[in-house]
mmCIF file of C-alpha atoms and ligand atoms in Angstrom:
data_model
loop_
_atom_site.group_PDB
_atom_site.id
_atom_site.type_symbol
_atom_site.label_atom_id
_atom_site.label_comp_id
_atom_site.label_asym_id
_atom_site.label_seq_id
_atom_site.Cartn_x
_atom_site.Cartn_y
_atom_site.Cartn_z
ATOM 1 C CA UNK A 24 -121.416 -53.820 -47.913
ATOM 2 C CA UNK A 25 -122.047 -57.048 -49.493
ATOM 3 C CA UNK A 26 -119.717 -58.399 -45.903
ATOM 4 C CA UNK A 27 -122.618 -57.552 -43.630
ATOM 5 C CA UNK A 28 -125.179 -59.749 -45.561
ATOM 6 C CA UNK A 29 -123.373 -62.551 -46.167
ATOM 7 C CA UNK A 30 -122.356 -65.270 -43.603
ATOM 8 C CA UNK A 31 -119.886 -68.125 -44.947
ATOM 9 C CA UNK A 32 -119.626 -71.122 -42.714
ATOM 10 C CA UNK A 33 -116.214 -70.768 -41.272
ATOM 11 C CA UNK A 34 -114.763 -74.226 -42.863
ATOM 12 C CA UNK A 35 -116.559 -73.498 -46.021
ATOM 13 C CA UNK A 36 -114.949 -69.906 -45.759
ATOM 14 C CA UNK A 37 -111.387 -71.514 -45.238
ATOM 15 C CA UNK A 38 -111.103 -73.905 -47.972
ATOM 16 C CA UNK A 39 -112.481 -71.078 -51.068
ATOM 17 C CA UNK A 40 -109.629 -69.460 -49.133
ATOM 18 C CA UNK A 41 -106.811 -72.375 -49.690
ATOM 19 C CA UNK A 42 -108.563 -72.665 -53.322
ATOM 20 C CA UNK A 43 -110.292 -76.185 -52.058
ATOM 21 C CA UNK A 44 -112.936 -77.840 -54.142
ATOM 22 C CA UNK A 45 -116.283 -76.633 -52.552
ATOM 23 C CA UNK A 46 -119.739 -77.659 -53.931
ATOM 24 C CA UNK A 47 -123.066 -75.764 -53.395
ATOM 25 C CA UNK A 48 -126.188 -76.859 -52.749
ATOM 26 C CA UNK A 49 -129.816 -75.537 -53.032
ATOM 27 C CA UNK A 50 -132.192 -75.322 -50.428
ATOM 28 C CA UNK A 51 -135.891 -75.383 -51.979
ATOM 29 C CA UNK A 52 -135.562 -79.099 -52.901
ATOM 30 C CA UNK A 53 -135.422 -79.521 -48.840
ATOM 31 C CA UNK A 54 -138.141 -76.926 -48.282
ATOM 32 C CA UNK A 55 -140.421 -77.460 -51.784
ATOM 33 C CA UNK A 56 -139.257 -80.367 -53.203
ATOM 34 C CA UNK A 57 -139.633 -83.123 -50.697
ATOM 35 C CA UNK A 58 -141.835 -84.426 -47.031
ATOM 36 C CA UNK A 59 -139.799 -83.883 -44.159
ATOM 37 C CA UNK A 60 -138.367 -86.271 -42.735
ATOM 38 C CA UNK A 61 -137.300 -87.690 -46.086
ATOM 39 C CA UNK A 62 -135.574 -83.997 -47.364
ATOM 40 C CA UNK A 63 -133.205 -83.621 -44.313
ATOM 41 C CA UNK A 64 -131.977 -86.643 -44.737
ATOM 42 C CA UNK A 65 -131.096 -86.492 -47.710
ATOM 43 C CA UNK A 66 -130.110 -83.234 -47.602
ATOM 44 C CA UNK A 67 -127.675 -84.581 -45.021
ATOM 45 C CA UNK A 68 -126.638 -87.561 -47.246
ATOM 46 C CA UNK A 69 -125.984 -85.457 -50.264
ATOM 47 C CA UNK A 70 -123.278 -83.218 -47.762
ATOM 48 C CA UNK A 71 -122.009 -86.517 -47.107
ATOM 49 C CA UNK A 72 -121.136 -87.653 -49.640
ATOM 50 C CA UNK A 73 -119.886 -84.697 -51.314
ATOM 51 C CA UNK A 74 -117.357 -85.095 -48.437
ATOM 52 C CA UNK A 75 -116.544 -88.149 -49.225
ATOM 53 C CA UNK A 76 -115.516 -87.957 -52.600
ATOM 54 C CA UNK A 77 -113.112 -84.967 -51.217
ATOM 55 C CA UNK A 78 -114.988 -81.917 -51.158
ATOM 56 C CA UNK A 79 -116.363 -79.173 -49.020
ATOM 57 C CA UNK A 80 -120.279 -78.745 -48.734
ATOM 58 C CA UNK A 81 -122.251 -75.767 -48.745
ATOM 59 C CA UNK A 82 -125.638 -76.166 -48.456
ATOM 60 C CA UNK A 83 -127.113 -72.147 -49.105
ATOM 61 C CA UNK A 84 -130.026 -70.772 -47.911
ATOM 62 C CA UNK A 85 -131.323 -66.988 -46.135
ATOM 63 C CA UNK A 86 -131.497 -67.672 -42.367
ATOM 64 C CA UNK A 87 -133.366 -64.625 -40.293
ATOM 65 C CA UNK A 88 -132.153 -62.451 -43.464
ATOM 66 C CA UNK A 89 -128.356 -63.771 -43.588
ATOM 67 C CA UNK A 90 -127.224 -65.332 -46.880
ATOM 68 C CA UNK A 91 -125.724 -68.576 -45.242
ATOM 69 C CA UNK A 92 -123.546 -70.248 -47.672
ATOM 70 C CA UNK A 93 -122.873 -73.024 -45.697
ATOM 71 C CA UNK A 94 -125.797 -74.304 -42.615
ATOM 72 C CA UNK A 95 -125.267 -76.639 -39.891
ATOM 73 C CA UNK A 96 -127.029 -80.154 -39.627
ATOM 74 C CA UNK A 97 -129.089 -78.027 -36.922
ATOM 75 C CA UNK A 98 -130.224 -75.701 -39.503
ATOM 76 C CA UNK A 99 -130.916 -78.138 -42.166
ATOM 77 C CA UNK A 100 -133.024 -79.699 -39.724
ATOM 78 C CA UNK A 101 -134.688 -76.285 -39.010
ATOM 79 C CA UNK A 102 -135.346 -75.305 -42.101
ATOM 80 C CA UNK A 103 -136.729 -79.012 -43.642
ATOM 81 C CA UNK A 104 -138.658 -79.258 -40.814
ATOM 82 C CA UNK A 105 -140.611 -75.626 -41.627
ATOM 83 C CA UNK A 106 -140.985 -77.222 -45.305
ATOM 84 C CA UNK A 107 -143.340 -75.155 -46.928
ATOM 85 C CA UNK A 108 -143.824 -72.300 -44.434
ATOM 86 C CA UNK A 109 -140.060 -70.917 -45.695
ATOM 87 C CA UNK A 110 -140.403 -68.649 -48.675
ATOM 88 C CA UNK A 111 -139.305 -69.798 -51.667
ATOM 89 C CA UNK A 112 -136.765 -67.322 -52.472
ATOM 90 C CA UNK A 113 -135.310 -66.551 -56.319
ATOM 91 C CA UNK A 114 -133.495 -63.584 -57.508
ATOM 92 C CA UNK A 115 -136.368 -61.321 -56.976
ATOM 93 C CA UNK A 116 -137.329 -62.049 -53.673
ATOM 94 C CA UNK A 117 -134.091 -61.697 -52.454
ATOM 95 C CA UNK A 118 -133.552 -58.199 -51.225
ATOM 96 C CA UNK A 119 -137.414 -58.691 -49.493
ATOM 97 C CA UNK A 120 -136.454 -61.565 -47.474
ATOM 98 C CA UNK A 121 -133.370 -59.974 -46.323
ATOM 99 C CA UNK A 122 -134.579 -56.673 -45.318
ATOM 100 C CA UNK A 123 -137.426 -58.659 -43.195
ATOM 101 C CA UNK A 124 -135.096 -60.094 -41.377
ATOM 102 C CA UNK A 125 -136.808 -63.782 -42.674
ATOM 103 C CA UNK A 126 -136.165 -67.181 -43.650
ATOM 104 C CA UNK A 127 -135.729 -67.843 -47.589
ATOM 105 C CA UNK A 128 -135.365 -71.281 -49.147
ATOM 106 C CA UNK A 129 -132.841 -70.707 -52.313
ATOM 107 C CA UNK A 130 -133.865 -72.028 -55.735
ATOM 108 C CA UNK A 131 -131.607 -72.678 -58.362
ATOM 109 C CA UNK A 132 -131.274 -68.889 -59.483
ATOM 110 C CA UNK A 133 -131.047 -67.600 -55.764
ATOM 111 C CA UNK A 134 -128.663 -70.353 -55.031
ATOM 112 C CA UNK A 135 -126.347 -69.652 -58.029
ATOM 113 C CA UNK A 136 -126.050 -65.527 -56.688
ATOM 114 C CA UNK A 137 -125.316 -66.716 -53.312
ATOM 115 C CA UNK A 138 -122.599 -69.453 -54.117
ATOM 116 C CA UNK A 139 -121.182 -66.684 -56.873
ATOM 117 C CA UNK A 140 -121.102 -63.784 -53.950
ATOM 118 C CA UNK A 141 -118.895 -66.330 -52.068
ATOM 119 C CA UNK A 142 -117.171 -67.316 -55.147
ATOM 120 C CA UNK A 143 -118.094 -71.519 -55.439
ATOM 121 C CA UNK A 144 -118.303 -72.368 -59.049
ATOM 122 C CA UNK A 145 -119.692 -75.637 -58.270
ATOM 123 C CA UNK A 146 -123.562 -76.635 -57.599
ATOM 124 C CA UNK A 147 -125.234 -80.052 -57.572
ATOM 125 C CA UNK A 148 -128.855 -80.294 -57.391
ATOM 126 C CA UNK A 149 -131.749 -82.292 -58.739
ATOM 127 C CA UNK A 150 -133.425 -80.337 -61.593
ATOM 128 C CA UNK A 151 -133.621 -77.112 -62.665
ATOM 129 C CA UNK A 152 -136.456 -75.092 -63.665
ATOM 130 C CA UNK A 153 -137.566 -74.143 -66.906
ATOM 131 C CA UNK A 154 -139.519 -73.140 -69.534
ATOM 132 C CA UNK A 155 -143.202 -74.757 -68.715
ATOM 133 C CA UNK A 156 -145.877 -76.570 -70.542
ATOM 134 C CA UNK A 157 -148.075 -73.931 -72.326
ATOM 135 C CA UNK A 158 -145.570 -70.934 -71.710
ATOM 136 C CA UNK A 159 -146.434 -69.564 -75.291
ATOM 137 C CA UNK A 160 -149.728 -68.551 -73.277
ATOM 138 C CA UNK A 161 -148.785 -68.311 -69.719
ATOM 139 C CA UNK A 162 -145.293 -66.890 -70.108
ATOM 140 C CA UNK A 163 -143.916 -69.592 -67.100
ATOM 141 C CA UNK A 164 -140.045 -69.917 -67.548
ATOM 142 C CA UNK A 165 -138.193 -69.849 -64.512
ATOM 143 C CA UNK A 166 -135.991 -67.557 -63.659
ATOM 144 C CA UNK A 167 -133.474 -70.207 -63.293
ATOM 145 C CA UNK A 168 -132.815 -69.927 -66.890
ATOM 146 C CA UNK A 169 -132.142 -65.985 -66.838
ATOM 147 C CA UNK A 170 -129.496 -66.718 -63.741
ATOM 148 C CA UNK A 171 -127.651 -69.559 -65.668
ATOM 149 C CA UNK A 172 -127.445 -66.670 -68.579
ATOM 150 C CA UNK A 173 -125.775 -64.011 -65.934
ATOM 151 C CA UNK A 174 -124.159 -66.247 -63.194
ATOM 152 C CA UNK A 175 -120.820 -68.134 -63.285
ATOM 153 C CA UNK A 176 -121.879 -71.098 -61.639
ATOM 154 C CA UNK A 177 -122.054 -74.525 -62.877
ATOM 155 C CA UNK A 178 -125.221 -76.534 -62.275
ATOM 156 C CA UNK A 179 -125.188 -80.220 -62.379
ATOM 157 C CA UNK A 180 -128.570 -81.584 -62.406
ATOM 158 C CA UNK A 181 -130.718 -84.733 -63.455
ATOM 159 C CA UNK A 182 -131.655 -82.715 -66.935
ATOM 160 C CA UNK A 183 -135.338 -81.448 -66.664
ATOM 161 C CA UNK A 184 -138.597 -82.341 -65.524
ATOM 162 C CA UNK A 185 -141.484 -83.476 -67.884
ATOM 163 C CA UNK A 186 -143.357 -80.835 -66.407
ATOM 164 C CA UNK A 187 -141.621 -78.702 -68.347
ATOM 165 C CA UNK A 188 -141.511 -78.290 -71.964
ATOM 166 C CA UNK A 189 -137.938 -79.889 -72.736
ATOM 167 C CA UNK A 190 -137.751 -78.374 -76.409
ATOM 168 C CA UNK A 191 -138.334 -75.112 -75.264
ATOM 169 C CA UNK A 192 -136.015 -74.884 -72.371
ATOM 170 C CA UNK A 193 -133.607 -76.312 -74.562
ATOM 171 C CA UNK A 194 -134.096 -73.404 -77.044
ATOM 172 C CA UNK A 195 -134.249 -71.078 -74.287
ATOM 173 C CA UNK A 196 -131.094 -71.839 -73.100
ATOM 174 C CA UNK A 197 -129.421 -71.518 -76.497
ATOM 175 C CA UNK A 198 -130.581 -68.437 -76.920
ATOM 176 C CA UNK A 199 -129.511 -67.188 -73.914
ATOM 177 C CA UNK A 200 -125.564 -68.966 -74.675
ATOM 178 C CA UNK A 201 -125.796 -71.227 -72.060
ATOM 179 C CA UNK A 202 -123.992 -75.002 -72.645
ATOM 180 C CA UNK A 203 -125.330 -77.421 -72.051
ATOM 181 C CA UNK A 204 -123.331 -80.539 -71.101
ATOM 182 C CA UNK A 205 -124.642 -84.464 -71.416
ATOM 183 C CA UNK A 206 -122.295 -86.779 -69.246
ATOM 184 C CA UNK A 207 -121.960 -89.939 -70.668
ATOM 185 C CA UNK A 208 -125.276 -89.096 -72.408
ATOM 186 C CA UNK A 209 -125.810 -87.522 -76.091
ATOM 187 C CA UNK A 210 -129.822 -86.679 -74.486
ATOM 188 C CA UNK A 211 -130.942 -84.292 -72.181
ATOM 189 C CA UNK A 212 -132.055 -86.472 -69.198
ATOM 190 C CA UNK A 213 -135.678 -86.433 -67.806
ATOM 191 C CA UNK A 214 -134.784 -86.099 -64.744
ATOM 192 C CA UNK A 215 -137.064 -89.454 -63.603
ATOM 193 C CA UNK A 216 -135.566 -91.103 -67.081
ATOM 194 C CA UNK A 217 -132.447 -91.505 -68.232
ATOM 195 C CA UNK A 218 -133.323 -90.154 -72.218
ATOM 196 C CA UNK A 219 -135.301 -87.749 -73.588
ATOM 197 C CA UNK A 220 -135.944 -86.897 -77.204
ATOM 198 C CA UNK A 221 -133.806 -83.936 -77.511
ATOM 199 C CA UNK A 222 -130.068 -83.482 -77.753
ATOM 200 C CA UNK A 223 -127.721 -81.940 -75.468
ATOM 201 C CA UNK A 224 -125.342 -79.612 -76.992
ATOM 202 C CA UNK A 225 -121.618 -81.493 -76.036
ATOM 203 C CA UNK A 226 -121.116 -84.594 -74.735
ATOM 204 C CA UNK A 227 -118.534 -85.370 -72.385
ATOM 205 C CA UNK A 228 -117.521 -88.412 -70.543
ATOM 206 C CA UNK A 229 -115.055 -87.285 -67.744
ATOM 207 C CA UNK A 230 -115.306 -84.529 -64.931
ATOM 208 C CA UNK A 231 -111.806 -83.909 -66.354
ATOM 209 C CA UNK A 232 -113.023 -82.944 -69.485
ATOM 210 C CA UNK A 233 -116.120 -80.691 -67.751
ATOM 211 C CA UNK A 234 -113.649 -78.884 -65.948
ATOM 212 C CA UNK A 235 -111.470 -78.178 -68.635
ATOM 213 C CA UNK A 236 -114.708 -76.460 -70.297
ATOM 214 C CA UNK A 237 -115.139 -74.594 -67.733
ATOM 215 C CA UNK A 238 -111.594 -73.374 -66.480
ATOM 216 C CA UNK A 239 -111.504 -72.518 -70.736
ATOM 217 C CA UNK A 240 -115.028 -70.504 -70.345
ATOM 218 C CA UNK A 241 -114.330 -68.472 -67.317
ATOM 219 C CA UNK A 242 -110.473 -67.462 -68.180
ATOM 220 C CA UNK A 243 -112.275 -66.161 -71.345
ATOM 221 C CA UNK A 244 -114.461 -64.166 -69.590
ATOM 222 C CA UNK A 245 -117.422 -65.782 -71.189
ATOM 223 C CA UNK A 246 -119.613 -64.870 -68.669
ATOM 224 C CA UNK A 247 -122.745 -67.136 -67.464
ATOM 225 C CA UNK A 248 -123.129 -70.581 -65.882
ATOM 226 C CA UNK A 249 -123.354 -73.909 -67.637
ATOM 227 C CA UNK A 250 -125.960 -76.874 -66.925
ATOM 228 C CA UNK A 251 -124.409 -80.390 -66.409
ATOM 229 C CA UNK A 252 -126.853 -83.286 -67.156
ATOM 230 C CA UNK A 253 -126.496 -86.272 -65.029
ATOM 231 C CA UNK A 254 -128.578 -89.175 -65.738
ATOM 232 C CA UNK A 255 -130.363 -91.097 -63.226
ATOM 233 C CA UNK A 256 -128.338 -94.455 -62.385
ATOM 234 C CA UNK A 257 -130.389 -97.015 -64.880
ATOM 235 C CA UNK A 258 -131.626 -98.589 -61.592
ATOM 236 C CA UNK A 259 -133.417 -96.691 -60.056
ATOM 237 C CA UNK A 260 -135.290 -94.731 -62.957
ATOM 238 C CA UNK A 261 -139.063 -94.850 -63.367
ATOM 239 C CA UNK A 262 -140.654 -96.255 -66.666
ATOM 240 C CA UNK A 263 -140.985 -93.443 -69.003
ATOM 241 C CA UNK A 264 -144.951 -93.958 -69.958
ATOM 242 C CA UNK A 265 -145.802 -93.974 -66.723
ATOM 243 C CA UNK A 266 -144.339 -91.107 -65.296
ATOM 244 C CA UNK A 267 -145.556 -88.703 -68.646
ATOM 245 C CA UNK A 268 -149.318 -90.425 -67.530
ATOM 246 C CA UNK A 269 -148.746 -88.887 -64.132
ATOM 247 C CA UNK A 270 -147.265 -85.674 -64.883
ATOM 248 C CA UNK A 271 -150.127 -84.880 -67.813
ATOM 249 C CA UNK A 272 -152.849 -85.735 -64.615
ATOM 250 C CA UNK A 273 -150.534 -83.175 -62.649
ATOM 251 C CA UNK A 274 -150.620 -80.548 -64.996
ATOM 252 C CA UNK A 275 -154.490 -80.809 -65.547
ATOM 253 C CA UNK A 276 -154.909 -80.379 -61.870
ATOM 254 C CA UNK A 277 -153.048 -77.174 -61.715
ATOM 255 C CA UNK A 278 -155.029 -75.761 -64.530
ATOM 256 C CA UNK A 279 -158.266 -76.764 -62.808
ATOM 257 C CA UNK A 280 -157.104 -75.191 -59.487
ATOM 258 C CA UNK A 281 -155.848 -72.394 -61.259
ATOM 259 C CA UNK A 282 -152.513 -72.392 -59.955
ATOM 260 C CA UNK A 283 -150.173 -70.326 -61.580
ATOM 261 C CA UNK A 284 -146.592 -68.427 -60.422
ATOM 262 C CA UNK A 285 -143.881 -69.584 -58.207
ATOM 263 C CA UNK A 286 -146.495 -71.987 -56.768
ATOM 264 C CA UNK A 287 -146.512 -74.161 -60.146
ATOM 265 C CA UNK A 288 -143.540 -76.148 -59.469
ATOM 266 C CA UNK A 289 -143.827 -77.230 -56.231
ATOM 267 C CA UNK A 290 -147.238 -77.944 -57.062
ATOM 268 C CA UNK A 291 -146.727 -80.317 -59.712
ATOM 269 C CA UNK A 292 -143.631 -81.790 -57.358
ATOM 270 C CA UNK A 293 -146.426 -82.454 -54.628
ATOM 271 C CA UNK A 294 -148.582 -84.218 -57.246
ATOM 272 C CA UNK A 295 -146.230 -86.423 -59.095
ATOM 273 C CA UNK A 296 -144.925 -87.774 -55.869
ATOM 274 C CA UNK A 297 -148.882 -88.766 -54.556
ATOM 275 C CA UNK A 298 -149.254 -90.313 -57.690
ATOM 276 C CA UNK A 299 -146.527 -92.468 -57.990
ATOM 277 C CA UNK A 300 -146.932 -93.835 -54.844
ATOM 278 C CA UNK A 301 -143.406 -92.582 -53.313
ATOM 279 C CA UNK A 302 -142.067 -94.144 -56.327
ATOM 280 C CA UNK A 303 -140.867 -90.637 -57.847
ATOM 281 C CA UNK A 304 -139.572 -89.944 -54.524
ATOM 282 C CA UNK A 305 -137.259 -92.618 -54.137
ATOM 283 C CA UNK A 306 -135.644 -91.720 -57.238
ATOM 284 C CA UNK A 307 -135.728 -88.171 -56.819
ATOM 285 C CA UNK A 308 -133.042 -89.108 -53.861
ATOM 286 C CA UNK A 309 -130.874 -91.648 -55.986
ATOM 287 C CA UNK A 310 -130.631 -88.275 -58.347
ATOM 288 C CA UNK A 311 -129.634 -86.416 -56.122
ATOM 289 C CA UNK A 312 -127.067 -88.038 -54.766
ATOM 290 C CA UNK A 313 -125.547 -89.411 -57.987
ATOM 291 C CA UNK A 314 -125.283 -85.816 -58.678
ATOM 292 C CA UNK A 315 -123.578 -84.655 -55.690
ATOM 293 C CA UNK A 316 -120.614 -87.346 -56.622
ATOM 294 C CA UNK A 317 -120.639 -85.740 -60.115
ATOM 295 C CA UNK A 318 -120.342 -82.127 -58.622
ATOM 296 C CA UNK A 319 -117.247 -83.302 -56.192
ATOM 297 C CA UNK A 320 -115.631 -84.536 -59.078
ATOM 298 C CA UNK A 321 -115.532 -81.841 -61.371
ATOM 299 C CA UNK A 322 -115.168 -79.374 -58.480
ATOM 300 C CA UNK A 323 -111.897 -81.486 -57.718
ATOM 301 C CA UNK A 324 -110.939 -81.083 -61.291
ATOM 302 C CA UNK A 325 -111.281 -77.580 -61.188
ATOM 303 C CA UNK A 326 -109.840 -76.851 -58.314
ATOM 304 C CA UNK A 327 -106.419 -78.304 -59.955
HETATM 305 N N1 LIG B 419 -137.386 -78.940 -60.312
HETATM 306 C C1 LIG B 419 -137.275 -80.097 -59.640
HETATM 307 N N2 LIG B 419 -137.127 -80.055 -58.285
HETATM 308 C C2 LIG B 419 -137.088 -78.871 -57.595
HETATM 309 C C3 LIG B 419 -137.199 -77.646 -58.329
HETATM 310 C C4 LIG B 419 -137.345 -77.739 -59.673
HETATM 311 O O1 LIG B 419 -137.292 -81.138 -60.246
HETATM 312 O O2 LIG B 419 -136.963 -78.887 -56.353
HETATM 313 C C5 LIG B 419 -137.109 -76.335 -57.597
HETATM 314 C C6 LIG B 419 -135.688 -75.741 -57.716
HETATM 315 O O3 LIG B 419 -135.396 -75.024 -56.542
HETATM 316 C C7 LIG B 419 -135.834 -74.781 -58.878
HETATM 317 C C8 LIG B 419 -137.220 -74.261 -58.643
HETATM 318 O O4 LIG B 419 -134.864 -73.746 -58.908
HETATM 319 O O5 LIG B 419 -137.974 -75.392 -58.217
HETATM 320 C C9 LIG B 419 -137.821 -73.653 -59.892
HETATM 321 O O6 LIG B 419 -139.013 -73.024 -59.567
HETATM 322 P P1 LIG B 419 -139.723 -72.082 -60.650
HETATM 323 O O7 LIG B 419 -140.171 -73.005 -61.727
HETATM 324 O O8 LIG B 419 -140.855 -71.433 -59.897
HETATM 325 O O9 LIG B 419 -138.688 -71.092 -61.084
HETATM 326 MN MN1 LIG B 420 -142.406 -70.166 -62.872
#
């Protein structure tokens, strides 16, 4: 049964037991979405600090065909290290992965099944995937956005990439009934910005008041998962012209190289980091980890 799959760290395992905040965390940002040595530590940063804002970590990923919800800093160092060489793993790839016995680097969707099997309700990452750029003609939209439809799991992320086509994830996700939540913003964040041109769909200005949403969702039985939309701290986010230059070079280059599929995103990742120097890097972390505070919070909340 689902027992002989699944391997829950043991202090991850013991406080879902005692009903303990616990926060989940994804594993193809380490693998896809940043240069080792830069994605373990962060990866190990992001734990971190999730612990010290009073929750448990569990960073989730398929290890020689277990679904570990939960890794060491040993296996976070494993897997970061192997980068690109671990298969990037979502819903459908699953059951593959497993069966071979092999190593699988979770995206949001795959992430979200694996923190719902061990029953976290809490995930912090940096952004999610989405509908793309020119989907009315390639039919790119993640699979990300079908899980958030199905899974209870709440996402908090940095809003979307401008690789994406905002509007149309947006829409996307309406269709589908999936909330989406600005904190302390009335815009969908850009991920690398702070604003974007397009709404989200409640604002709300305390993990208090997220939890509450969600506590009132789930007792419903209003199934699905809900995306939480950090902004970037003002700080450290990247000038808004520049980055849309960059990401429209990016996107040019795929379609010359004709790459298409599950290889798009990381892709465009690659090329948006080279061409900013790093820049998009360095925020990419301060993301991160803002979220990750976020996610402790509102998994404290909920956990009340
Ligand atoms: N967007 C980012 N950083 C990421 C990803 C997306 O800004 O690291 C990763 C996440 O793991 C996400 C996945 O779930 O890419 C989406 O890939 P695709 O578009 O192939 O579904
Ligand atoms: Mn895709």
């Amino acid at each position: 049964m689902l027992a002989q799959y699944l391997d829950i760290k043991p202090e991850v395992a013991a406080a879902l037991t005692a009903g303990e905040p616990v926060v989940a965390l994804e594993s193809t940002i380490i693998t896809h979405g940043m240069p080792y040595p830069p994605n373990v530590e962060t990866a190990l940063r992001v734990e971190q600090i999730i612990r010290d804002h009073g929750a448990i970590p569990a960073t989730i990923a398929i290890l020689k065909g277990k679904l570990k919800v939960g890794m060491t800093p040993l296996e976070v160092e494993y897997l970061g290290k192997a980068g690109l060489d671990v298969i990037k793993t979502s819903r459908r790839d699953i059951p593959f992965i497993v069966a071979k016995q092999a190593d699988g680097a979770t995206t949001v969707a795959s992430t979200m099944i694996l923190a719902s099997m061990a029953g976290i309700k809490v995930f912090a990452t940096g952004g999610i995937g989405g509908v793309h750029r020119d989907a009315q003609q390639t039919f790119d939209i993640s699979a990300d956005l079908q899980e958030l439809a199905n899974t209870d799991v709440a996402v908090v992320c940095a809003g979307a990439k401008s690789i994406l086509d905002i509007g149309l994830t947006l829409e996307y996700l309406e269709t589908q009934g999936v909330p989406v939540i600005g904190y302390q913003t009335d815009t969908l964040p850009a991920f690398y910005t702070r604003e974007s041109d397009f709404s989200v769909d409640y604002r709300l200005d305390s993990a208090e008041q997220i939890a509450a949403a969600l506590t009132a969702k789930w007792q419903m039985g209003l199934k699905g998962g809900v995306v939480i939309a950090n902004p970037i701290p003002a700080m450290h986010q990247l000038d808004r012209g520049m980055i849309d230059d960059v990401i429209v070079d990016a996107l040019a280059q795929m379609k010359q190289q004709g790459i298409s599929g599950k290889a798009s995103t990381p892709f465009l990742l690659t090329k948006v980091a080279e061409k900013t120097h790093g820049k998009s890097l360095k925020a990419n972390i301060e993301l991160v980890l803002n979220n990750a505070k976020l996610a402790a919070e509102i998994a404290i909340e909920y956990a009340k």
